[in-house]
Amino acid sequence: MTSVESEAHEYWSAAANPRIAALCATIRDDMPASELEARRQALAAESAAMRAFLWRFETSLNNLQPVMRLPTEILTTIFMLVAESNPITGYPHNRRAYAYLGGSHRNPAAYVDWLPLTRVCRRWRSEALACSPLWGRIPLSLGTKGIDEFVRRSRDASLVIDCSPHDKYPHLGEMLQPAHLLRAREIHVPTTALQGQHAAALLPLLTSAAPRLEAFTIKGGFAGAILRRRAAIKLPEHLFADGAPLLRTLHLNQIDKFPSQPSLLSNLRSFSISNASAHAGYTFPTRTEMYDALRSMPLLENLSLVNSMAREGSGVPGAPFSLHHLRALTLHGPIDAVSCVLQPLRLTPPVKITLNTSDDPGAVRDKSASLFANLGRTGFSRSDAHAPRTLVITLLDGRLTVTTFADAHTELRALTNRVLTAPSNASFSLTIAHRRRANATSGTPHLTRCIPDLFARALPVASIEQASVLGMTNTPDASARALFDPLWKTAFGACTRLAGLYVAGPAAYVLLRALSEPLAQPVLPALSNLIFDDNHISRVRLFEHVPLYDILLQALSTRDIPRLQIPDSPLLTGAEIEALKAHTNLVTFARAPHGGGAGGWLDGAGEVLPMLLDAGGGIIGGGGGGIMDAGGGPIGMGAGDWIGAAEHFLELGDDEDGEDGESEEEEMLLEEMMVGMQEDVGALGGFEVVG
């Protein structure tokens, strides 16, 4: 015990002992009830007085803590960061804490994550009450009284109005009144709030001026068949009375037409329009209308158009114009629509481009050249400083994906993941898919011919150092040779710096044949690390009537490839392994077995893609929310991958069905599935799948 502690103990012992002796005397059995009650009341009063003094000590002690010495500016900044990093309202992560704070299980959405900060101590509460912007984020789920209290505490601060599908839309109407719109900085509403019976009440409220408004978002609904039967949102002709000069973000879903108000577009930094592929209530713009709208956004940094662009034949080609500030471009729709947007566009690198098209094989054959020519003319790839160093090509189920990365990824096995949406760190992503799965086999030649055309017209690959090619086609050997021979000898002819290559499927067999041929210009002259993913290498597995083992051995005998990686191949003998080691530094790796329940990623066709393991048995993947997670742990799948995969499957089914293919019960099931997935992602931070 320190001297300070000893002094305090002696003082309070001396001061308290007489009081304790007087109040805590021995209780006799024959003591009257009145005396017992008087003594109980005296002790209760004494205890309350002591707690009051202790509270004063604890308050002074708390005030001396380092966190309590933070300046007001820093403390309120922390409050704002906490508030902005959480949904305005939503399900609490800790239900027990929520109940302690007085929450009702009948309305779990009426919960504000940051409110407990105001109940830590008197200073924090006073600072929070004085921070008017903190209260400007209005939780509509709190009801009229809660909304009014938040508005009162926000004083004259700008308001953030964010309505979720769980909120009651009449409360949204309260916040869209002219007096509140004058103070609104952000407005986010779901599509369902502006449709059906709610549209007549809420849409007219959007005609008042919003001079502080910086972001207006109509949040997306559900995919495919569900959206098809929902009415298009008819925004007012003069949205916000043409009075939103500070608007920087405009994201619209399921609207009836392309916006054209110059007053709304001139200051935009981020603009997107998204519709379902079968949405019938949208009036597509002409080329002139679309180009005029894009020209009126000179400061645009992020552009996303999903099934909302002009179609070929809807007007004459436009004169070139530049969007020098654009850094992200996303286009999703038929080939001719994507090509129409790119035709007059001129860009300044670096720009992340994501193109996703779905069309018939005939359109892929006839229109892809025009698409690539228009893409090349944008100038997005003209800077050597931003040239791609990693290339990923996947050809699966009538779906071609070409993705590039600015960095050189050395973990090539992780790049075999099939991504239904572009990876967040990709510099370029192109997906061309056949509209119907029935065309997957017949249209494969058109897809493979797209690759050399893309490289020649739009995407230079001379700087590529690492690549992954996964080409799975259900075709005979001769057809596979015809499909992939031009890929290696023509498309990859410019890849003179390519050192590392992961390859799987028939494309791998054709590559081995090309490597063993005595060509004047060798295929991939800088290749030093070849990852050949096929665990059926043997003398009995044939390609073009030649054993795969002999093809591999001949390629290694012809070309000096210092490092070769193949899966554990049970059909190879020890002598055959030693023969391979004589030509290269052979490294083997394990792979998860195929079949349901094997822990693999099951795609729409019921096929399990390869899953690669490191020496410790852990699954190797790209991490960052990809399908396979790194670090040897279970497979972690990002929220965007799961939702994107579900939307992909729904849209495929929607395209193949007739106009009235789904019953109301099926639509309700699909809607419940998507809502449930989105809620689970929000609550759990992503799915975790363990094989």
mmCIF file of N, CA and C in Angstrom, residues 101-210:
data_model
loop_
_atom_site.group_PDB
_atom_site.id
_atom_site.type_symbol
_atom_site.label_atom_id
_atom_site.label_comp_id
_atom_site.label_asym_id
_atom_site.label_seq_id
_atom_site.Cartn_x
_atom_site.Cartn_y
_atom_site.Cartn_z
ATOM 1 N N LEU A 101 -30.418 -0.360 -22.867
ATOM 2 C CA LEU A 101 -30.624 1.045 -23.189
ATOM 3 C C LEU A 101 -32.097 1.379 -23.388
ATOM 4 N N GLY A 102 -32.967 0.411 -23.166
ATOM 5 C CA GLY A 102 -34.389 0.704 -23.245
ATOM 6 C C GLY A 102 -35.009 0.398 -24.582
ATOM 7 N N GLY A 103 -34.332 -0.352 -25.448
ATOM 8 C CA GLY A 103 -34.880 -0.671 -26.761
ATOM 9 C C GLY A 103 -36.033 -1.647 -26.665
ATOM 10 N N SER A 104 -36.919 -1.583 -27.629
ATOM 11 C CA SER A 104 -38.075 -2.465 -27.673
ATOM 12 C C SER A 104 -37.874 -3.527 -28.736
ATOM 13 N N HIS A 105 -38.144 -4.789 -28.384
ATOM 14 C CA HIS A 105 -38.003 -5.863 -29.360
ATOM 15 C C HIS A 105 -39.038 -5.744 -30.463
ATOM 16 N N ARG A 106 -40.086 -4.959 -30.234
ATOM 17 C CA ARG A 106 -41.118 -4.813 -31.253
ATOM 18 C C ARG A 106 -40.666 -3.910 -32.391
ATOM 19 N N ASN A 107 -39.684 -3.083 -32.152
ATOM 20 C CA ASN A 107 -39.189 -2.197 -33.206
ATOM 21 C C ASN A 107 -37.672 -2.158 -33.147
ATOM 22 N N PRO A 108 -37.004 -3.263 -33.499
ATOM 23 C CA PRO A 108 -35.539 -3.304 -33.389
ATOM 24 C C PRO A 108 -34.848 -2.347 -34.334
ATOM 25 N N ALA A 109 -35.553 -1.864 -35.381
ATOM 26 C CA ALA A 109 -34.919 -0.926 -36.301
ATOM 27 C C ALA A 109 -34.777 0.457 -35.685
ATOM 28 N N ALA A 110 -35.562 0.719 -34.620
ATOM 29 C CA ALA A 110 -35.506 2.036 -33.988
ATOM 30 C C ALA A 110 -34.318 2.092 -33.033
ATOM 31 N N TYR A 111 -33.163 1.966 -33.587
ATOM 32 C CA TYR A 111 -31.932 1.920 -32.805
ATOM 33 C C TYR A 111 -30.902 2.765 -33.524
ATOM 34 N N VAL A 112 -30.220 3.616 -32.780
ATOM 35 C CA VAL A 112 -29.197 4.483 -33.350
ATOM 36 C C VAL A 112 -27.870 4.098 -32.706
ATOM 37 N N ASP A 113 -26.930 3.624 -33.522
ATOM 38 C CA ASP A 113 -25.698 3.028 -32.998
ATOM 39 C C ASP A 113 -24.900 3.972 -32.113
ATOM 40 N N TRP A 114 -24.881 5.249 -32.457
ATOM 41 C CA TRP A 114 -23.980 6.145 -31.747
ATOM 42 C C TRP A 114 -24.609 6.770 -30.504
ATOM 43 N N LEU A 115 -25.900 6.598 -30.278
ATOM 44 C CA LEU A 115 -26.545 7.244 -29.134
ATOM 45 C C LEU A 115 -25.933 6.860 -27.787
ATOM 46 N N PRO A 116 -25.468 5.618 -27.581
ATOM 47 C CA PRO A 116 -24.832 5.314 -26.286
ATOM 48 C C PRO A 116 -23.646 6.210 -25.954
ATOM 49 N N LEU A 117 -23.026 6.829 -26.955
ATOM 50 C CA LEU A 117 -21.919 7.747 -26.668
ATOM 51 C C LEU A 117 -22.383 8.925 -25.817
ATOM 52 N N THR A 118 -23.634 9.300 -25.963
ATOM 53 C CA THR A 118 -24.136 10.462 -25.220
ATOM 54 C C THR A 118 -24.443 10.122 -23.770
ATOM 55 N N ARG A 119 -24.306 8.858 -23.372
ATOM 56 C CA ARG A 119 -24.658 8.435 -22.017
ATOM 57 C C ARG A 119 -23.443 7.968 -21.234
ATOM 58 N N VAL A 120 -22.253 8.271 -21.730
ATOM 59 C CA VAL A 120 -21.032 7.857 -21.041
ATOM 60 C C VAL A 120 -20.768 8.733 -19.828
ATOM 61 N N CYS A 121 -20.851 10.028 -19.999
ATOM 62 C CA CYS A 121 -20.601 10.951 -18.894
ATOM 63 C C CYS A 121 -21.245 12.293 -19.224
ATOM 64 N N ARG A 122 -21.228 13.170 -18.238
ATOM 65 C CA ARG A 122 -21.892 14.465 -18.407
ATOM 66 C C ARG A 122 -21.223 15.296 -19.488
ATOM 67 N N ARG A 123 -19.880 15.253 -19.548
ATOM 68 C CA ARG A 123 -19.198 16.080 -20.549
ATOM 69 C C ARG A 123 -19.497 15.581 -21.963
ATOM 70 N N TRP A 124 -19.447 14.268 -22.153
ATOM 71 C CA TRP A 124 -19.720 13.731 -23.489
ATOM 72 C C TRP A 124 -21.142 14.071 -23.923
ATOM 73 N N ARG A 125 -22.063 14.012 -22.984
ATOM 74 C CA ARG A 125 -23.437 14.328 -23.357
ATOM 75 C C ARG A 125 -23.572 15.802 -23.728
ATOM 76 N N SER A 126 -22.945 16.668 -22.941
ATOM 77 C CA SER A 126 -23.047 18.098 -23.246
ATOM 78 C C SER A 126 -22.371 18.424 -24.575
ATOM 79 N N GLU A 127 -21.237 17.774 -24.865
ATOM 80 C CA GLU A 127 -20.564 18.015 -26.141
ATOM 81 C C GLU A 127 -21.407 17.490 -27.305
ATOM 82 N N ALA A 128 -22.028 16.319 -27.112
ATOM 83 C CA ALA A 128 -22.873 15.766 -28.175
ATOM 84 C C ALA A 128 -24.082 16.651 -28.424
ATOM 85 N N LEU A 129 -24.696 17.143 -27.363
ATOM 86 C CA LEU A 129 -25.865 18.008 -27.535
ATOM 87 C C LEU A 129 -25.492 19.320 -28.211
ATOM 88 N N ALA A 130 -24.264 19.767 -28.001
ATOM 89 C CA ALA A 130 -23.834 21.022 -28.618
ATOM 90 C C ALA A 130 -23.399 20.839 -30.065
ATOM 91 N N CYS A 131 -23.184 19.590 -30.494
ATOM 92 C CA CYS A 131 -22.723 19.314 -31.864
ATOM 93 C C CYS A 131 -23.947 19.148 -32.771
ATOM 94 N N SER A 132 -24.419 20.213 -33.323
ATOM 95 C CA SER A 132 -25.655 20.162 -34.116
ATOM 96 C C SER A 132 -25.557 19.271 -35.354
ATOM 97 N N PRO A 133 -24.409 19.189 -36.069
ATOM 98 C CA PRO A 133 -24.377 18.284 -37.232
ATOM 99 C C PRO A 133 -24.603 16.822 -36.860
ATOM 100 N N LEU A 134 -24.255 16.446 -35.612
ATOM 101 C CA LEU A 134 -24.449 15.067 -35.184
ATOM 102 C C LEU A 134 -25.922 14.683 -35.216
ATOM 103 N N TRP A 135 -26.774 15.624 -34.889
ATOM 104 C CA TRP A 135 -28.211 15.351 -34.838
ATOM 105 C C TRP A 135 -28.886 15.593 -36.185
ATOM 106 N N GLY A 136 -28.105 15.997 -37.167
ATOM 107 C CA GLY A 136 -28.685 16.227 -38.488
ATOM 108 C C GLY A 136 -28.912 14.954 -39.273
ATOM 109 N N ARG A 137 -28.396 13.822 -38.790
ATOM 110 C CA ARG A 137 -28.643 12.528 -39.434
ATOM 111 C C ARG A 137 -29.919 11.955 -38.831
ATOM 112 N N ILE A 138 -31.022 12.108 -39.535
ATOM 113 C CA ILE A 138 -32.346 11.868 -38.972
ATOM 114 C C ILE A 138 -32.737 10.391 -39.081
ATOM 115 N N PRO A 139 -32.937 9.693 -37.949
ATOM 116 C CA PRO A 139 -33.414 8.303 -37.994
ATOM 117 C C PRO A 139 -34.937 8.266 -38.093
ATOM 118 N N LEU A 140 -35.450 7.929 -39.249
ATOM 119 C CA LEU A 140 -36.893 7.953 -39.464
ATOM 120 C C LEU A 140 -37.614 6.896 -38.644
ATOM 121 N N SER A 141 -36.918 5.860 -38.217
ATOM 122 C CA SER A 141 -37.575 4.784 -37.476
ATOM 123 C C SER A 141 -37.960 5.189 -36.059
ATOM 124 N N LEU A 142 -37.503 6.342 -35.580
ATOM 125 C CA LEU A 142 -37.830 6.767 -34.226
ATOM 126 C C LEU A 142 -39.227 7.348 -34.113
ATOM 127 N N GLY A 143 -39.907 7.533 -35.231
ATOM 128 C CA GLY A 143 -41.256 8.079 -35.182
ATOM 129 C C GLY A 143 -41.262 9.596 -35.140
ATOM 130 N N THR A 144 -42.465 10.163 -35.130
ATOM 131 C CA THR A 144 -42.609 11.620 -35.232
ATOM 132 C C THR A 144 -41.924 12.346 -34.079
ATOM 133 N N LYS A 145 -42.101 11.858 -32.845
ATOM 134 C CA LYS A 145 -41.497 12.542 -31.704
ATOM 135 C C LYS A 145 -39.974 12.500 -31.778
ATOM 136 N N GLY A 146 -39.428 11.347 -32.110
ATOM 137 C CA GLY A 146 -37.978 11.241 -32.223
ATOM 138 C C GLY A 146 -37.429 12.095 -33.345
ATOM 139 N N ILE A 147 -38.125 12.121 -34.473
ATOM 140 C CA ILE A 147 -37.686 12.942 -35.603
ATOM 141 C C ILE A 147 -37.685 14.409 -35.216
ATOM 142 N N ASP A 148 -38.763 14.851 -34.571
ATOM 143 C CA ASP A 148 -38.847 16.263 -34.171
ATOM 144 C C ASP A 148 -37.734 16.628 -33.195
ATOM 145 N N GLU A 149 -37.396 15.716 -32.282
ATOM 146 C CA GLU A 149 -36.345 16.007 -31.310
ATOM 147 C C GLU A 149 -34.982 16.105 -31.992
ATOM 148 N N PHE A 150 -34.713 15.209 -32.939
ATOM 149 C CA PHE A 150 -33.454 15.286 -33.677
ATOM 150 C C PHE A 150 -33.380 16.582 -34.482
ATOM 151 N N VAL A 151 -34.464 16.953 -35.132
ATOM 152 C CA VAL A 151 -34.468 18.193 -35.916
ATOM 153 C C VAL A 151 -34.240 19.390 -35.001
ATOM 154 N N ARG A 152 -34.858 19.387 -33.810
ATOM 155 C CA ARG A 152 -34.676 20.503 -32.878
ATOM 156 C C ARG A 152 -33.223 20.601 -32.430
ATOM 157 N N ARG A 153 -32.605 19.459 -32.119
ATOM 158 C CA ARG A 153 -31.221 19.483 -31.644
ATOM 159 C C ARG A 153 -30.239 19.819 -32.765
ATOM 160 N N SER A 154 -30.625 19.587 -34.012
ATOM 161 C CA SER A 154 -29.717 19.902 -35.123
ATOM 162 C C SER A 154 -29.637 21.394 -35.408
ATOM 163 N N ARG A 155 -30.547 22.163 -34.795
ATOM 164 C CA ARG A 155 -30.583 23.616 -34.989
ATOM 165 C C ARG A 155 -30.630 23.950 -36.487
ATOM 166 N N ASP A 156 -29.602 24.626 -37.004
ATOM 167 C CA ASP A 156 -29.619 25.001 -38.425
ATOM 168 C C ASP A 156 -28.648 24.153 -39.244
ATOM 169 N N ALA A 157 -28.171 23.050 -38.694
ATOM 170 C CA ALA A 157 -27.229 22.201 -39.428
ATOM 171 C C ALA A 157 -27.931 21.538 -40.611
ATOM 172 N N SER A 158 -27.141 21.159 -41.605
ATOM 173 C CA SER A 158 -27.691 20.452 -42.760
ATOM 174 C C SER A 158 -28.168 19.064 -42.332
ATOM 175 N N LEU A 159 -29.185 18.557 -43.030
ATOM 176 C CA LEU A 159 -29.831 17.303 -42.661
ATOM 177 C C LEU A 159 -29.464 16.187 -43.630
ATOM 178 N N VAL A 160 -29.342 14.983 -43.096
ATOM 179 C CA VAL A 160 -29.170 13.774 -43.901
ATOM 180 C C VAL A 160 -30.428 12.932 -43.723
ATOM 181 N N ILE A 161 -31.169 12.743 -44.796
ATOM 182 C CA ILE A 161 -32.431 11.999 -44.767
ATOM 183 C C ILE A 161 -32.190 10.668 -45.464
ATOM 184 N N ASP A 162 -32.162 9.605 -44.689
ATOM 185 C CA ASP A 162 -31.867 8.272 -45.226
ATOM 186 C C ASP A 162 -32.986 7.330 -44.818
ATOM 187 N N CYS A 163 -33.798 6.933 -45.783
ATOM 188 C CA CYS A 163 -34.944 6.067 -45.521
ATOM 189 C C CYS A 163 -34.602 4.651 -45.949
ATOM 190 N N SER A 164 -34.849 3.683 -45.082
ATOM 191 C CA SER A 164 -34.620 2.279 -45.418
ATOM 192 C C SER A 164 -35.965 1.600 -45.659
ATOM 193 N N PRO A 165 -35.962 0.408 -46.291
ATOM 194 C CA PRO A 165 -37.236 -0.293 -46.505
ATOM 195 C C PRO A 165 -37.966 -0.631 -45.214
ATOM 196 N N HIS A 166 -37.258 -0.621 -44.064
ATOM 197 C CA HIS A 166 -37.904 -0.927 -42.790
ATOM 198 C C HIS A 166 -38.653 0.276 -42.233
ATOM 199 N N ASP A 167 -38.335 1.467 -42.705
ATOM 200 C CA ASP A 167 -38.936 2.673 -42.156
ATOM 201 C C ASP A 167 -40.354 2.864 -42.684
ATOM 202 N N LYS A 168 -41.124 3.652 -41.954
ATOM 203 C CA LYS A 168 -42.480 3.976 -42.383
ATOM 204 C C LYS A 168 -42.431 5.192 -43.303
ATOM 205 N N TYR A 169 -42.986 5.027 -44.492
ATOM 206 C CA TYR A 169 -42.859 6.070 -45.503
ATOM 207 C C TYR A 169 -43.586 7.372 -45.144
ATOM 208 N N PRO A 170 -44.668 7.366 -44.330
ATOM 209 C CA PRO A 170 -45.224 8.668 -43.914
ATOM 210 C C PRO A 170 -44.214 9.539 -43.186
ATOM 211 N N HIS A 171 -43.304 8.920 -42.411
ATOM 212 C CA HIS A 171 -42.265 9.715 -41.749
ATOM 213 C C HIS A 171 -41.309 10.313 -42.777
ATOM 214 N N LEU A 172 -41.083 9.608 -43.890
ATOM 215 C CA LEU A 172 -40.278 10.183 -44.968
ATOM 216 C C LEU A 172 -40.963 11.417 -45.524
ATOM 217 N N GLY A 173 -42.287 11.349 -45.667
ATOM 218 C CA GLY A 173 -43.029 12.520 -46.138
ATOM 219 C C GLY A 173 -42.866 13.717 -45.223
ATOM 220 N N GLU A 174 -42.776 13.472 -43.907
ATOM 221 C CA GLU A 174 -42.563 14.578 -42.969
ATOM 222 C C GLU A 174 -41.229 15.270 -43.239
ATOM 223 N N MET A 175 -40.202 14.486 -43.576
ATOM 224 C CA MET A 175 -38.874 15.057 -43.778
ATOM 225 C C MET A 175 -38.692 15.663 -45.167
ATOM 226 N N LEU A 176 -39.610 15.402 -46.090
ATOM 227 C CA LEU A 176 -39.499 15.976 -47.436
ATOM 228 C C LEU A 176 -40.318 17.245 -47.590
ATOM 229 N N GLN A 177 -40.780 17.791 -46.482
ATOM 230 C CA GLN A 177 -41.496 19.063 -46.549
ATOM 231 C C GLN A 177 -40.526 20.186 -46.931
ATOM 232 N N PRO A 178 -41.025 21.261 -47.554
ATOM 233 C CA PRO A 178 -40.133 22.330 -48.051
ATOM 234 C C PRO A 178 -39.165 22.872 -47.005
ATOM 235 N N ALA A 179 -39.627 23.020 -45.753
ATOM 236 C CA ALA A 179 -38.744 23.585 -44.726
ATOM 237 C C ALA A 179 -37.533 22.689 -44.482
ATOM 238 N N HIS A 180 -37.720 21.377 -44.532
ATOM 239 C CA HIS A 180 -36.606 20.459 -44.323
ATOM 240 C C HIS A 180 -35.758 20.318 -45.584
ATOM 241 N N LEU A 181 -36.373 20.368 -46.769
ATOM 242 C CA LEU A 181 -35.591 20.279 -48.003
ATOM 243 C C LEU A 181 -34.618 21.443 -48.130
ATOM 244 N N LEU A 182 -34.978 22.592 -47.590
ATOM 245 C CA LEU A 182 -34.064 23.735 -47.638
ATOM 246 C C LEU A 182 -32.767 23.445 -46.882
ATOM 247 N N ARG A 183 -32.822 22.532 -45.909
ATOM 248 C CA ARG A 183 -31.645 22.203 -45.105
ATOM 249 C C ARG A 183 -31.033 20.860 -45.477
ATOM 250 N N ALA A 184 -31.640 20.111 -46.380
ATOM 251 C CA ALA A 184 -31.187 18.752 -46.679
ATOM 252 C C ALA A 184 -29.849 18.770 -47.407
ATOM 253 N N ARG A 185 -28.884 17.977 -46.900
ATOM 254 C CA ARG A 185 -27.589 17.801 -47.563
ATOM 255 C C ARG A 185 -27.542 16.494 -48.343
ATOM 256 N N GLU A 186 -28.192 15.454 -47.833
ATOM 257 C CA GLU A 186 -28.266 14.163 -48.519
ATOM 258 C C GLU A 186 -29.678 13.617 -48.376
ATOM 259 N N ILE A 187 -30.165 13.005 -49.460
ATOM 260 C CA ILE A 187 -31.464 12.332 -49.443
ATOM 261 C C ILE A 187 -31.275 10.960 -50.075
ATOM 262 N N HIS A 188 -31.592 9.904 -49.321
ATOM 263 C CA HIS A 188 -31.485 8.535 -49.821
ATOM 264 C C HIS A 188 -32.817 7.840 -49.565
ATOM 265 N N VAL A 189 -33.472 7.386 -50.617
ATOM 266 C CA VAL A 189 -34.771 6.730 -50.479
ATOM 267 C C VAL A 189 -34.760 5.423 -51.267
ATOM 268 N N PRO A 190 -35.480 4.391 -50.813
ATOM 269 C CA PRO A 190 -35.574 3.146 -51.584
ATOM 270 C C PRO A 190 -36.563 3.291 -52.727
ATOM 271 N N THR A 191 -36.419 2.453 -53.733
ATOM 272 C CA THR A 191 -37.326 2.526 -54.885
ATOM 273 C C THR A 191 -38.774 2.327 -54.463
ATOM 274 N N THR A 192 -39.017 1.436 -53.504
ATOM 275 C CA THR A 192 -40.393 1.139 -53.115
ATOM 276 C C THR A 192 -41.098 2.328 -52.484
ATOM 277 N N ALA A 193 -40.332 3.298 -51.974
ATOM 278 C CA ALA A 193 -40.966 4.472 -51.378
ATOM 279 C C ALA A 193 -41.571 5.388 -52.423
ATOM 280 N N LEU A 194 -41.103 5.289 -53.667
ATOM 281 C CA LEU A 194 -41.572 6.186 -54.729
ATOM 282 C C LEU A 194 -42.401 5.433 -55.758
ATOM 283 N N GLN A 195 -42.951 4.287 -55.367
ATOM 284 C CA GLN A 195 -43.770 3.489 -56.269
ATOM 285 C C GLN A 195 -45.119 3.202 -55.633
ATOM 286 N N GLY A 196 -46.061 2.779 -56.451
ATOM 287 C CA GLY A 196 -47.354 2.336 -55.954
ATOM 288 C C GLY A 196 -48.096 3.415 -55.203
ATOM 289 N N GLN A 197 -48.684 3.037 -54.074
ATOM 290 C CA GLN A 197 -49.539 3.948 -53.322
ATOM 291 C C GLN A 197 -48.759 5.099 -52.695
ATOM 292 N N HIS A 198 -47.445 4.946 -52.540
ATOM 293 C CA HIS A 198 -46.654 6.012 -51.921
ATOM 294 C C HIS A 198 -46.262 7.090 -52.930
ATOM 295 N N ALA A 199 -46.243 6.760 -54.206
ATOM 296 C CA ALA A 199 -45.730 7.697 -55.207
ATOM 297 C C ALA A 199 -46.527 8.989 -55.237
ATOM 298 N N ALA A 200 -47.844 8.887 -55.187
ATOM 299 C CA ALA A 200 -48.680 10.084 -55.303
ATOM 300 C C ALA A 200 -48.441 11.053 -54.161
ATOM 301 N N ALA A 201 -48.076 10.534 -52.988
ATOM 302 C CA ALA A 201 -47.867 11.408 -51.837
ATOM 303 C C ALA A 201 -46.451 11.957 -51.766
ATOM 304 N N LEU A 202 -45.456 11.174 -52.188
ATOM 305 C CA LEU A 202 -44.067 11.569 -51.974
ATOM 306 C C LEU A 202 -43.434 12.281 -53.162
ATOM 307 N N LEU A 203 -43.735 11.862 -54.398
ATOM 308 C CA LEU A 203 -43.069 12.458 -55.560
ATOM 309 C C LEU A 203 -43.316 13.959 -55.684
ATOM 310 N N PRO A 204 -44.552 14.464 -55.447
ATOM 311 C CA PRO A 204 -44.735 15.925 -55.545
ATOM 312 C C PRO A 204 -43.894 16.716 -54.553
ATOM 313 N N LEU A 205 -43.484 16.089 -53.450
ATOM 314 C CA LEU A 205 -42.676 16.803 -52.462
ATOM 315 C C LEU A 205 -41.272 17.097 -52.975
ATOM 316 N N LEU A 206 -40.851 16.406 -54.048
ATOM 317 C CA LEU A 206 -39.505 16.607 -54.584
ATOM 318 C C LEU A 206 -39.427 17.777 -55.547
ATOM 319 N N THR A 207 -40.451 18.614 -55.564
ATOM 320 C CA THR A 207 -40.446 19.786 -56.453
ATOM 321 C C THR A 207 -40.026 21.057 -55.729
ATOM 322 N N SER A 208 -39.695 20.957 -54.447
ATOM 323 C CA SER A 208 -39.238 22.138 -53.707
ATOM 324 C C SER A 208 -37.729 22.291 -53.841
ATOM 325 N N ALA A 209 -37.256 23.514 -53.718
ATOM 326 C CA ALA A 209 -35.826 23.796 -53.867
ATOM 327 C C ALA A 209 -35.031 23.151 -52.732
ATOM 328 N N ALA A 210 -33.811 22.738 -53.062
ATOM 329 C CA ALA A 210 -32.905 22.134 -52.078
ATOM 330 C C ALA A 210 -31.526 22.749 -52.262
#
